[in-house]
Coordinates of C-alpha atoms and ligand atoms in Angstrom, one line a residue:
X1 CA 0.0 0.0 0.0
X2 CA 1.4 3.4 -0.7
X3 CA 1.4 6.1 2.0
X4 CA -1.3 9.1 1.2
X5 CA 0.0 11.7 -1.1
X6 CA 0.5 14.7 -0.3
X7 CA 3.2 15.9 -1.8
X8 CA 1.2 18.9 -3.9
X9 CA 1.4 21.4 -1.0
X10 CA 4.9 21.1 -0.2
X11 CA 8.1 22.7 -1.1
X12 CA 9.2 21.2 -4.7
X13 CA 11.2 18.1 -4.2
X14 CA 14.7 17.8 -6.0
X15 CA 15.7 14.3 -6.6
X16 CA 18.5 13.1 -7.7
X17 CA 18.8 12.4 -11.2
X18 CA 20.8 11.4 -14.0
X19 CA 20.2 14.7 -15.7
X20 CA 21.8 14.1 -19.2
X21 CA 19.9 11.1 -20.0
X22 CA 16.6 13.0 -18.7
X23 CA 17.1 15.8 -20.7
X24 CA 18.7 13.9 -23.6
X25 CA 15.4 11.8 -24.1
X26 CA 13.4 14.9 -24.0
X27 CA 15.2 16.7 -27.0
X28 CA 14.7 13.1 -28.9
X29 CA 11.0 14.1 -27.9
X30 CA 10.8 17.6 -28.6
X31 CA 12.2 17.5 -32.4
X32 CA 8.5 16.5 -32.6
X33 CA 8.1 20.2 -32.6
X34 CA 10.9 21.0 -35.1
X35 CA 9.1 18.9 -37.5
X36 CA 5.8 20.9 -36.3
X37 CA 7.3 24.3 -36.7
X38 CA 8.6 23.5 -40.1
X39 CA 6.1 22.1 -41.5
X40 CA 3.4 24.4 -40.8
X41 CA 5.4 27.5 -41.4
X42 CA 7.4 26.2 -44.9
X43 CA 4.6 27.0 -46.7
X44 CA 5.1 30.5 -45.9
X45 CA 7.3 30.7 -48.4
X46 CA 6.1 28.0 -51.0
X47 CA 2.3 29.0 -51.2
X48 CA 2.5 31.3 -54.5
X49 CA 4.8 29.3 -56.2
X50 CA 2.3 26.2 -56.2
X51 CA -0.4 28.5 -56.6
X52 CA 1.3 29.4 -60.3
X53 CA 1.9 25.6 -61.1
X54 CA -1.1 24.6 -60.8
X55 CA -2.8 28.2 -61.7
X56 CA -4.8 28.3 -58.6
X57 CA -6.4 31.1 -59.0
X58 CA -9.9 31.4 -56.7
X59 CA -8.5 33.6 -53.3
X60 CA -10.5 30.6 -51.1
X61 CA -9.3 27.6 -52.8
X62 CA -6.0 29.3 -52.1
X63 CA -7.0 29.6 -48.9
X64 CA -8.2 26.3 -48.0
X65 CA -4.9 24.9 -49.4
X66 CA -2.9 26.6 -47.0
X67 CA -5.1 26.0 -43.8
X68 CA -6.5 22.3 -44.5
X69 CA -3.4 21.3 -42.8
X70 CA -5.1 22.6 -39.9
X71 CA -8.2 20.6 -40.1
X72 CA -4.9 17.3 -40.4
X73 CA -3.8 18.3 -37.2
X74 CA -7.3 18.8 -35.4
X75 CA -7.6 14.9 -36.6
X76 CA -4.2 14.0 -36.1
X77 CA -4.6 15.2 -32.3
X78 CA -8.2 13.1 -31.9
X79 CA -6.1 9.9 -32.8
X80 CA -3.0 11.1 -30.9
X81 CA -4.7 10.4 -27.4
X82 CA -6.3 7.0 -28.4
X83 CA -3.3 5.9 -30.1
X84 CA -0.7 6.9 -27.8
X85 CA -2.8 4.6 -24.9
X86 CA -3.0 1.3 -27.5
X87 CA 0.1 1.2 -28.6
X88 CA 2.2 3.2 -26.9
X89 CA 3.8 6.3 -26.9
X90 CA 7.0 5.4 -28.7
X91 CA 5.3 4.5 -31.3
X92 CA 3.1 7.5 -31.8
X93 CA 6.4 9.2 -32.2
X94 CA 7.5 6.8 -35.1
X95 CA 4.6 6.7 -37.0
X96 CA 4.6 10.8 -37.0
X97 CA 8.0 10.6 -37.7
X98 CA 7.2 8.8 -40.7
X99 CA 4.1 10.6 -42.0
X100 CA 6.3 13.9 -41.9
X101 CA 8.7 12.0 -44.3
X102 CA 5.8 10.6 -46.8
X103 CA 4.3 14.5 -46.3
X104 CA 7.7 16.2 -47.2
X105 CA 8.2 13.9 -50.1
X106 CA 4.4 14.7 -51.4
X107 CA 4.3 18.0 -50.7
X108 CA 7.2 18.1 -52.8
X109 CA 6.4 16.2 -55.7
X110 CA 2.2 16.5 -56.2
X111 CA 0.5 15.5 -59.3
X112 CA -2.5 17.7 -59.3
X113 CA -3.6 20.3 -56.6
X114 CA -6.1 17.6 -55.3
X115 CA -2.9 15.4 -53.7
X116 CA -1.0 18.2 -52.6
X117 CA -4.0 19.2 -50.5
X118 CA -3.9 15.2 -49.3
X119 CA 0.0 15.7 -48.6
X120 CA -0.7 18.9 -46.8
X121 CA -3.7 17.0 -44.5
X122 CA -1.1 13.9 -43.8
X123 CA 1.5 16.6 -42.9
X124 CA -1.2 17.9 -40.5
X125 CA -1.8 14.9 -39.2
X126 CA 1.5 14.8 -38.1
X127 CA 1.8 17.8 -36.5
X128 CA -1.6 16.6 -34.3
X129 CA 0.1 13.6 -33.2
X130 CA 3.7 15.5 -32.4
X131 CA 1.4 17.9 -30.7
X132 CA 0.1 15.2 -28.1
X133 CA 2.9 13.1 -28.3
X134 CA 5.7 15.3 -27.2
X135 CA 4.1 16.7 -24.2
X136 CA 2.6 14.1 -23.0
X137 CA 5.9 11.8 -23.1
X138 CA 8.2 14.6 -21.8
X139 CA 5.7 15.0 -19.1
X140 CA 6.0 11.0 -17.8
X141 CA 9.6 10.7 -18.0
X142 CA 10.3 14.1 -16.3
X143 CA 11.4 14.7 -12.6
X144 CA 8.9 16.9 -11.1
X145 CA 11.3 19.8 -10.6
X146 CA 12.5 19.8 -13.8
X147 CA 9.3 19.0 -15.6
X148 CA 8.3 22.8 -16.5
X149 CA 11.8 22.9 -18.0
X150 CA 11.9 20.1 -20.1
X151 CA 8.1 20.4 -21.7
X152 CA 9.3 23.8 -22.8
X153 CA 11.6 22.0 -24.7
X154 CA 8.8 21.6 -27.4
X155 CA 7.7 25.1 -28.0
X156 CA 11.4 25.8 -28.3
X157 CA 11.7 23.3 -30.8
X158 CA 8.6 24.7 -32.3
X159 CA 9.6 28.3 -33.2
X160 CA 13.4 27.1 -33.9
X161 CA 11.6 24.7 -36.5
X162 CA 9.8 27.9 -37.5
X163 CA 12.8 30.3 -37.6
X164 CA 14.5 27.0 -39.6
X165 CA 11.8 27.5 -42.3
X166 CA 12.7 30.6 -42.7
X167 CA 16.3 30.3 -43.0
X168 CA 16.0 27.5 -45.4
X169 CA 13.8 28.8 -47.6
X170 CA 15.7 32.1 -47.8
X171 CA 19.0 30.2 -48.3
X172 CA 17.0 28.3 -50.9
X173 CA 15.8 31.8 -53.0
X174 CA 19.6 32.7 -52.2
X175 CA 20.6 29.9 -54.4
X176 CA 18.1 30.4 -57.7
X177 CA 19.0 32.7 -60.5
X178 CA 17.6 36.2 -59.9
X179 CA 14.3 37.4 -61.7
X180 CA 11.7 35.1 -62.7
X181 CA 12.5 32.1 -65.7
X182 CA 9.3 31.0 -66.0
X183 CA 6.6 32.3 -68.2
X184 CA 3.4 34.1 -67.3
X185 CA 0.9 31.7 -68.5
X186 CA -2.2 33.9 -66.1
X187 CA -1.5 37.6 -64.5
X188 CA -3.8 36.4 -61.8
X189 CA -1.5 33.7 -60.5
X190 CA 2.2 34.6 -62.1
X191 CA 4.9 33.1 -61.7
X192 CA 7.4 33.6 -58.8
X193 CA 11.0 33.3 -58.2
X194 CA 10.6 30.2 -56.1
X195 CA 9.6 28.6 -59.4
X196 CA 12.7 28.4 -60.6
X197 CA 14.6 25.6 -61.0
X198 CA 17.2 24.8 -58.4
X199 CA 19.2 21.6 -59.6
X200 CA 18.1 18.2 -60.6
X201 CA 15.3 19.8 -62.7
X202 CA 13.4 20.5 -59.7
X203 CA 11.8 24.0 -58.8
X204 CA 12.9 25.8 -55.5
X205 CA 9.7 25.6 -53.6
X206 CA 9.9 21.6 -54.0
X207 CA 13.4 22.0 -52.2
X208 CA 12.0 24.3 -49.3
X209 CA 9.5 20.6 -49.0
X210 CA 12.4 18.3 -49.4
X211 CA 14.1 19.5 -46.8
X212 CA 11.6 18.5 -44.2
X213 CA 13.2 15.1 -45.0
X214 CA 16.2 15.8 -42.8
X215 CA 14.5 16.4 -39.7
X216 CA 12.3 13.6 -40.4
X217 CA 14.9 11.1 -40.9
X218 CA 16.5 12.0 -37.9
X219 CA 13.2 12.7 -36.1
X220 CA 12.1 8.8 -37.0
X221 CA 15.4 7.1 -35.9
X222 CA 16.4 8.7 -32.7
X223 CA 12.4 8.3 -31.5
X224 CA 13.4 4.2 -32.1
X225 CA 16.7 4.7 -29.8
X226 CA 14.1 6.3 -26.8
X227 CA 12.5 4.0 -23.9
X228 CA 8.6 3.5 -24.1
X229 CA 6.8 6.3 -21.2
X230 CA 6.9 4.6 -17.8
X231 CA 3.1 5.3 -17.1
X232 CA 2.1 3.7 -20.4
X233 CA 4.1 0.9 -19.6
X234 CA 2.1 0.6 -16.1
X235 CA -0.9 1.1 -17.2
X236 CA -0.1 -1.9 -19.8
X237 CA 0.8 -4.3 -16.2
X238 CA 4.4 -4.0 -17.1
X239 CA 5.3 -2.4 -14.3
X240 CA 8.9 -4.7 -14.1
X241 CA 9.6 -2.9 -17.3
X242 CA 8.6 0.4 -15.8
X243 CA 11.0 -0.3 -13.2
X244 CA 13.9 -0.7 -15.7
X245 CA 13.3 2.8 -17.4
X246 CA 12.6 4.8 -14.1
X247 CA 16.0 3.7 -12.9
X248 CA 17.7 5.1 -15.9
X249 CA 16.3 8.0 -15.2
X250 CA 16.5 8.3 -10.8
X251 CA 19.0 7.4 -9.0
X252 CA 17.1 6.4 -6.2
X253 CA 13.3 5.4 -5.1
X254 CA 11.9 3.5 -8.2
X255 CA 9.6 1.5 -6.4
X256 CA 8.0 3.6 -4.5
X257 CA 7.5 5.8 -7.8
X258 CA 6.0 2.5 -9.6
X259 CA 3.6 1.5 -6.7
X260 CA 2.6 5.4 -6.8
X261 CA 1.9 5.2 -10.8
X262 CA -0.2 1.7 -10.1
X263 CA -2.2 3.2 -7.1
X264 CA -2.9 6.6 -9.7
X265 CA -4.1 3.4 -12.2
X266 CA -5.8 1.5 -10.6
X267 CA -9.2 0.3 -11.7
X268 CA -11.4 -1.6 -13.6
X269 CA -10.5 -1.1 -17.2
X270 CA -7.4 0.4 -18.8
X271 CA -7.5 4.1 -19.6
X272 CA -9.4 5.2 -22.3
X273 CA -11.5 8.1 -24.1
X274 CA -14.7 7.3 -22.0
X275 CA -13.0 8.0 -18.9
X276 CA -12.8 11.8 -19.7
X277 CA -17.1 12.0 -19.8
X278 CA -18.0 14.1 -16.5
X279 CA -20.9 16.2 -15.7
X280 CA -20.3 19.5 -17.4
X281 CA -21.3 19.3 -20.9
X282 CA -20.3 15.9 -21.2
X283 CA -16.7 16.1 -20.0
X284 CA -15.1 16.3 -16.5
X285 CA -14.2 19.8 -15.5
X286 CA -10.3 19.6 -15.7
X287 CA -10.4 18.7 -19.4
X288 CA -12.5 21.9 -19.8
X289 CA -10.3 24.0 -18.3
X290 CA -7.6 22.4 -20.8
X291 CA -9.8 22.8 -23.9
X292 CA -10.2 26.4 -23.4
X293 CA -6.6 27.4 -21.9
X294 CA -5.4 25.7 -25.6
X295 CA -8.7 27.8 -27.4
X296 CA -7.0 31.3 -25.4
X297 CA -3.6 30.4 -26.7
X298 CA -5.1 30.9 -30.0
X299 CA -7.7 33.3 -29.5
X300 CA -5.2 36.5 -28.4
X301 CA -4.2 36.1 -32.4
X302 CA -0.7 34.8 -32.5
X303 CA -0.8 33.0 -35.6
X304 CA -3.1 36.2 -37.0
X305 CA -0.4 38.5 -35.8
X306 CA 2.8 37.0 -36.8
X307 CA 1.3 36.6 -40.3
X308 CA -0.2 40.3 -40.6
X309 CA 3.1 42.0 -39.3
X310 CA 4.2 43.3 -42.9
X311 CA 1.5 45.8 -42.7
X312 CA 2.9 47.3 -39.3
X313 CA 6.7 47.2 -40.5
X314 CA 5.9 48.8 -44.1
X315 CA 4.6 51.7 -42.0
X316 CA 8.2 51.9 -40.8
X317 CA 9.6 52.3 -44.3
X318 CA 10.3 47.7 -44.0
X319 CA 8.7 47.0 -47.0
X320 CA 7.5 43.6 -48.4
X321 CA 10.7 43.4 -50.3
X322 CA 12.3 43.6 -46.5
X323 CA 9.7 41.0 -45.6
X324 CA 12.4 38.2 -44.7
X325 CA 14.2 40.6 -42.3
X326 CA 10.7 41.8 -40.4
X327 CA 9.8 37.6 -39.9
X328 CA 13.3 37.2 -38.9
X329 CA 13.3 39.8 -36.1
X330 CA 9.7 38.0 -34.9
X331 CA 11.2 34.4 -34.8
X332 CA 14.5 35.6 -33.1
X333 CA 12.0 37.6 -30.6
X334 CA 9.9 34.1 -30.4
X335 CA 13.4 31.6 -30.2
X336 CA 14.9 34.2 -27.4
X337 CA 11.6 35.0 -24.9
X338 CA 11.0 31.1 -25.0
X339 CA 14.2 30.7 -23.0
X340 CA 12.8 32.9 -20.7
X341 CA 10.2 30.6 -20.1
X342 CA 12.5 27.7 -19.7
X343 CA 14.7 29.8 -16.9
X344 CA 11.8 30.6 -14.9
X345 CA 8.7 27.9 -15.4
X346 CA 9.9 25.8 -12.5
X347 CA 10.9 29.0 -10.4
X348 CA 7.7 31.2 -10.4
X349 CA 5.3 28.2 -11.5
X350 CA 3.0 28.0 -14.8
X351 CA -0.2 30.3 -13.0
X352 CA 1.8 33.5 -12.6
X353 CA 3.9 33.0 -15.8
X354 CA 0.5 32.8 -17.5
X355 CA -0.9 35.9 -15.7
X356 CA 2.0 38.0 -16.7
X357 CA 1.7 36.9 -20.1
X358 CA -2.3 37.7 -20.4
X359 CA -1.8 41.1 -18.9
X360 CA 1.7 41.8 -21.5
X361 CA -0.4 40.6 -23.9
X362 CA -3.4 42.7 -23.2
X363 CA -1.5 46.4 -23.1
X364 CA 0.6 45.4 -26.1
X365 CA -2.4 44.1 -28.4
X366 CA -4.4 47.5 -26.8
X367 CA -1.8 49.8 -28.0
X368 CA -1.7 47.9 -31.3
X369 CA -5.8 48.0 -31.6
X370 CA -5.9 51.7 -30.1
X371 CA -3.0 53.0 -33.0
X372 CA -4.6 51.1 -35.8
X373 CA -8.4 52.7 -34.9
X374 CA -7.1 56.2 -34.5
X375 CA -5.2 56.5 -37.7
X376 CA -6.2 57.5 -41.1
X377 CA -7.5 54.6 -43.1
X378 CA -6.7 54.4 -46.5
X379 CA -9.3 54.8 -49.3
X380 CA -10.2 55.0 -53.1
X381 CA -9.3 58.7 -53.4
X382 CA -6.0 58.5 -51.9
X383 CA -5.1 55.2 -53.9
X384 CA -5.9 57.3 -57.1
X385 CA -3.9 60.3 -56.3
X386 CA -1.1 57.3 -55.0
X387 CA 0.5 59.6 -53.1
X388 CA 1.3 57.6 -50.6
X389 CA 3.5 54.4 -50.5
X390 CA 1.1 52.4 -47.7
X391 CA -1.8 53.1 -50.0
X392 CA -1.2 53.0 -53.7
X393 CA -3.6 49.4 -54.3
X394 CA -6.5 48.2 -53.7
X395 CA -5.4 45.4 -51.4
X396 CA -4.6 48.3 -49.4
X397 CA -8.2 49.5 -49.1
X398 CA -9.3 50.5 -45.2
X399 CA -5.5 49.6 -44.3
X400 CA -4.3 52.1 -41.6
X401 CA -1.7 54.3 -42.5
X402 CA 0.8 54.8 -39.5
X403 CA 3.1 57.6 -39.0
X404 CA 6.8 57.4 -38.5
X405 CA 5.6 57.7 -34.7
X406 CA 2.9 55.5 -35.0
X407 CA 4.6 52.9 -36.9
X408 CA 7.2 52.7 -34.1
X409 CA 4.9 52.2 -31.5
X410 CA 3.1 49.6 -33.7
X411 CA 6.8 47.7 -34.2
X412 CA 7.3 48.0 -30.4
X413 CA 4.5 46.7 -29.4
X414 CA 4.1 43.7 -31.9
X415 CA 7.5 42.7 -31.0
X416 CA 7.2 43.3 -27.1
X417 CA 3.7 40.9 -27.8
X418 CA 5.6 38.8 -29.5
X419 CA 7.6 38.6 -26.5
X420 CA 5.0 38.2 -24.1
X421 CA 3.8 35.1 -25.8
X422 CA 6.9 33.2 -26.4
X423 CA 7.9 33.6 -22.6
X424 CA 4.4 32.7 -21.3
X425 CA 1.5 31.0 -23.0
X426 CA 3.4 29.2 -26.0
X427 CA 5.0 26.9 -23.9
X428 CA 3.3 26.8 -20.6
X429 CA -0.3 26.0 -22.7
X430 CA 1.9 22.9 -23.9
X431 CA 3.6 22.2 -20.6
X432 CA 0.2 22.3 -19.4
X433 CA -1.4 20.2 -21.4
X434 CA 1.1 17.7 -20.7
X435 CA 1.0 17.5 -16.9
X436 CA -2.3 18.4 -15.4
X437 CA -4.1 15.6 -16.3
X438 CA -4.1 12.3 -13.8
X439 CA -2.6 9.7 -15.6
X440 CA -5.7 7.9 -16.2
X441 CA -7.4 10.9 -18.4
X442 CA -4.1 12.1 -19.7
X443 CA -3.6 10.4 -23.2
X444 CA -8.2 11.2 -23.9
X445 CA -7.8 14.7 -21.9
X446 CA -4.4 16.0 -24.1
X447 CA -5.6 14.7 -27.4
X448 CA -9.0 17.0 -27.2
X449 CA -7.2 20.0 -25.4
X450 CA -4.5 19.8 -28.8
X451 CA -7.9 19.0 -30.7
X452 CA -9.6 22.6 -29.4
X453 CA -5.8 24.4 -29.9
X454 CA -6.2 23.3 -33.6
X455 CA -9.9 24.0 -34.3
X456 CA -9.4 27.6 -32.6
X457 CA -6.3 28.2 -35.0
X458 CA -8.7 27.3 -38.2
X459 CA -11.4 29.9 -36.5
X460 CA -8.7 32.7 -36.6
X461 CA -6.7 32.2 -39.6
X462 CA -9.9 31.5 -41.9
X463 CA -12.2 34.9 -40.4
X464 CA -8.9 37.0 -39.7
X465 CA -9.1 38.0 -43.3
X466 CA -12.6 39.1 -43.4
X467 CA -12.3 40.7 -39.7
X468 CA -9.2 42.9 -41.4
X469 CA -11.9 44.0 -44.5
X470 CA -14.1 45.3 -41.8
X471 CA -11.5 46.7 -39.9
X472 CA -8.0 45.9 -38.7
X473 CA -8.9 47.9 -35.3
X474 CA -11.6 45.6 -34.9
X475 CA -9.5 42.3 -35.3
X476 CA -6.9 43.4 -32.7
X477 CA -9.5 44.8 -30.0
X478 CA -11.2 41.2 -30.6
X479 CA -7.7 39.7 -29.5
X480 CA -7.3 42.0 -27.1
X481 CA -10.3 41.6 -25.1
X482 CA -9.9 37.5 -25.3
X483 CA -5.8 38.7 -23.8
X484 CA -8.2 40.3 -20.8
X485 CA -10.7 37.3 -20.4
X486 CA -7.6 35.1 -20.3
X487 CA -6.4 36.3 -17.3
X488 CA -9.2 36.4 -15.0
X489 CA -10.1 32.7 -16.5
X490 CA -6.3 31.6 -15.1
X491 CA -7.3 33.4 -12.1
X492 CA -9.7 31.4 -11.3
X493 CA -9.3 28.2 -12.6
X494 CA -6.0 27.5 -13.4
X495 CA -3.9 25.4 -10.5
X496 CA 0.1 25.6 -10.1
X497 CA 1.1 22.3 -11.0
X498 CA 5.2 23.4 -10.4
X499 CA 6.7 20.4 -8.5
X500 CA 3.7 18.4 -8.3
X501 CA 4.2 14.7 -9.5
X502 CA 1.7 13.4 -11.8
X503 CA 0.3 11.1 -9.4
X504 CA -0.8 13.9 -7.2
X505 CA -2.4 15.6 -10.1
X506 CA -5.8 13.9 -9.1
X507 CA -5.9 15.1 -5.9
X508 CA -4.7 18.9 -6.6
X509 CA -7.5 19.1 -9.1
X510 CA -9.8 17.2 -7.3
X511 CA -10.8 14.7 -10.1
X512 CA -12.5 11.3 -10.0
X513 CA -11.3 10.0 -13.2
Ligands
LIG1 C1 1.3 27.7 -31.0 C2 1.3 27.9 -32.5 C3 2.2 29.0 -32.8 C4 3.6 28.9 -32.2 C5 4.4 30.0 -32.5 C6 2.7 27.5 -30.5 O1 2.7 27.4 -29.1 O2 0.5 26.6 -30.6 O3 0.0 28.1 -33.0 O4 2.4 29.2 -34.2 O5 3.5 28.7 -30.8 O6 5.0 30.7 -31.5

């Protein structure tokens, strides 16, 4: 019989580890989040050129090409949960490793726009199951005290994936002749300079897709040289094995640590989706309080931001032709603050982090919402005269058209946001998600929190554009004012999980799985 639990209310407890094997296995675990970062973001810089060969020319279609992969990784997450408690975590991790290889390899070489949108969903799909995977395993083989710390490992990996993209695919365009080779066969969807051919008769944007082969090479065969999650291999009845990979990772105490993880098991069946159904709207309160901490991450407009900046640094004289330097200075912004995150998660705990980053958050999208409403918008007449460079087309129509001044505080702010996000909510939302579940619900609870994250980044990206034609005021003060909600909703609900082991998860959050 174990002794009661109690452990939440104490001090953190620092055992003794073997810290590079710990933190070695989590990297292995986190390049899920390279591979996530990359693939979602490479597209950034391929979209128009597969728009011109295969002349996509309807603005939605376009659309929808880009962002299916979104709808992949809502799936891809659903599965994730189920999958990871059938047949294990490790193997999650390999089969994701291999759909971002098949995905790369399609991506790059599609027949007709109808597969590449298949290649995109399977790379999707991917990402959904990296997305569950990765925190949740980081999560079970982690000390307590250095838990925090090691989940933030896969945001980090995340935006470095993100700032890889864009390294690679500028490197890429580096290498191409200058101008454009090929011919214009439709001025609505021309050709661009990632069209042209790099070497081996292939075009540059089907490089920027290759690439993804690399990571997810290396991704695949280091996730086989990992040991399967200790409280999988519980819950399985293999709690001899258990033993064997808990003592490569403490240096002391494995038994009482398995008899802890079978008393958090125990029960009548093995865990599995049904366990998550509760009395509040069907589901138990805890994986609430998930779903909609991973619907906020989305919901103060990260995605919308990052991928709207050019408007806010062409009012500082960065124009698109600059637009590799502005994305740069964002990812750098995003790599940096994350480590911010990683220095203090396990020092001032996940609620406060969170709280500072809602209320950042809040003042910097305000001053962004406040400087867009107040300036002069541009319009038909002013596009006519084309007197001024922020508003000489008519995809510049209602655009605000900052100052010197204003555009300074706009740049500022977006990258002091930018700052506030990667330090707080990007990684703590994952940390989160990876840890606050009891082991029972973990694997059902994580897989629909990832599900909502997914499903809230399709809501933003696909109205962003029509909340911009009304007005680009209105987008921000929407984000803003779900940066406000966020932080009284921490405030309330949200429960510091620093130091607590995952067996006393139950009792801090009061569940009856
Ligand atoms: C979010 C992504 C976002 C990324 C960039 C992640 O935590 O889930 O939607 O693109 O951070 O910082």
């Amino acid at each position: 019989m174990v002794a009661p639990i109690t452990r939440e209310t104490g001090p953190v407890v620092v055992e003794k580890v073997h810290t590079g094997k710990v933190v070695g296995i989590s990297i292995i675990a986190a390049l899920g989040g390279f591979l996530f970062g990359y693939d979602s973001s490479v597209i950034n810089g391929a979209n128009k050129a597969v728009f011109y060969q295969f002349q996509i020319e309807n603005t939605s279609l376009q659309g929808f090409v880009v962002a299916i992969a979104l709808l992949g990784s809502a799936v891809g997450a659903f599965f994730g949960g189920r999958l990871a408690d059938k047949i294990g975590r490790k193997k999650v991790m390999v089969i994701a490793a291999i759909l971002f290889l098949i995905a790369g390899l399609g991506q790059a070489f599609p027949f007709a726009t109808w597969d590449f949108m298949l290649w995109r969903v399977v790379g999707g799909f991917a990402i959904g199951l990296a997305a569950v995977i990765s925190p949740m395993y980081i999560s079970e083989v982690a000390p307590a005290h250095l838990r925090g710390r090691l989940s933030s490992l896969f945001q980090l990996a995340i935006v470095v994936g993100i700032f890889s993209t864009q390294l690679v695919n500028q490197i890429i365009i580096g290498m191409v002749p200058d101008g454009v080779q090929e011919p214009v066969k439709n001025p609505a969807v021309p050709p661009v300079e990632a069209n042209n051919v790099l070497a081996l008769g292939l075009q540059a944007w089907q490089w920027m897709f290759l690439c993804m082969v690399v990571p997810a090479v290396i991704y695949w065969l280091l996730s086989l040289t990992i040991p399967e999650s200790p409280r999988y291999l519980v819950a399985e009845g293999k709690s001899a094995e258990a033993k064997v990979v808990l003592s490569k990772i403490y240096v002391e105490d494995v038994d009482t640590k398995v008899a802890a993880i079978e008393e958090s098991l125990k029960g009548d069946h093995k865990p599995s989706m049904k366990d998550i159904k509760g009395p509040k709207f069907g589901l138990l309160p805890l994986v609430w309080v998930g779903i909609i901490l991973a619907i906020f991450q989305q919901f103060v407009g990260i995605n919308a931001v990052f991928y709207y900046s050019n408007l806010i640094w062409s009012a500082v004289g960065f124009d698109e032709s600059r637009a590799f330097t502005t994305s740069t200075i964002i990812s750098a912004v995003n790599v940096i603050f994350t480590f911010v995150a990683i220095a203090f998660i396990d020092r001032v705990g996940r609620k406060l982090l969170l709280l500072i980053g809602s209320a950042g958050m809040f003042v910097t999208l305000a001053i962004l919402a406040v400087t867009f409403v107040t300036a002069e918008k541009c319009t038909q007449q002013l596009i006519d005269a084309g007197t001024n460079s922020s508003c000489n087309a008519v995809s510049q129509l209602n655009n605000p058209m900052l100052s010197d001044s204003s555009g300074w505080i706009a740049v500022v702010a977006l990258c002091t946001y930018v700052a506030f996000f990667a330090a707080t909510w990007g990684p703590i939302v994952w940390v989160l998600l990876g840890e606050m579940f009891p082991n029972k619900i973990r694997a059902a609870a994580l897989s629909i929190g990832v599900m909502a994250n997914w499903i809230a980044n399709f809501v933003v990206s696909e109205s962003f554009p029509t909340l911009v034609s009304i007005s680009l005021g209105l987008a921000y003060g929407i984000f803003t004012v779900c940066a406000l909600l966020s932080f009284f909703y921490v405030l309330k609900f949200v429960k510091e999980t620093k130091g607590v082991e995952l067996e006393d998860m139950e009792s801090l959050e009061n569940v009856k799985a």
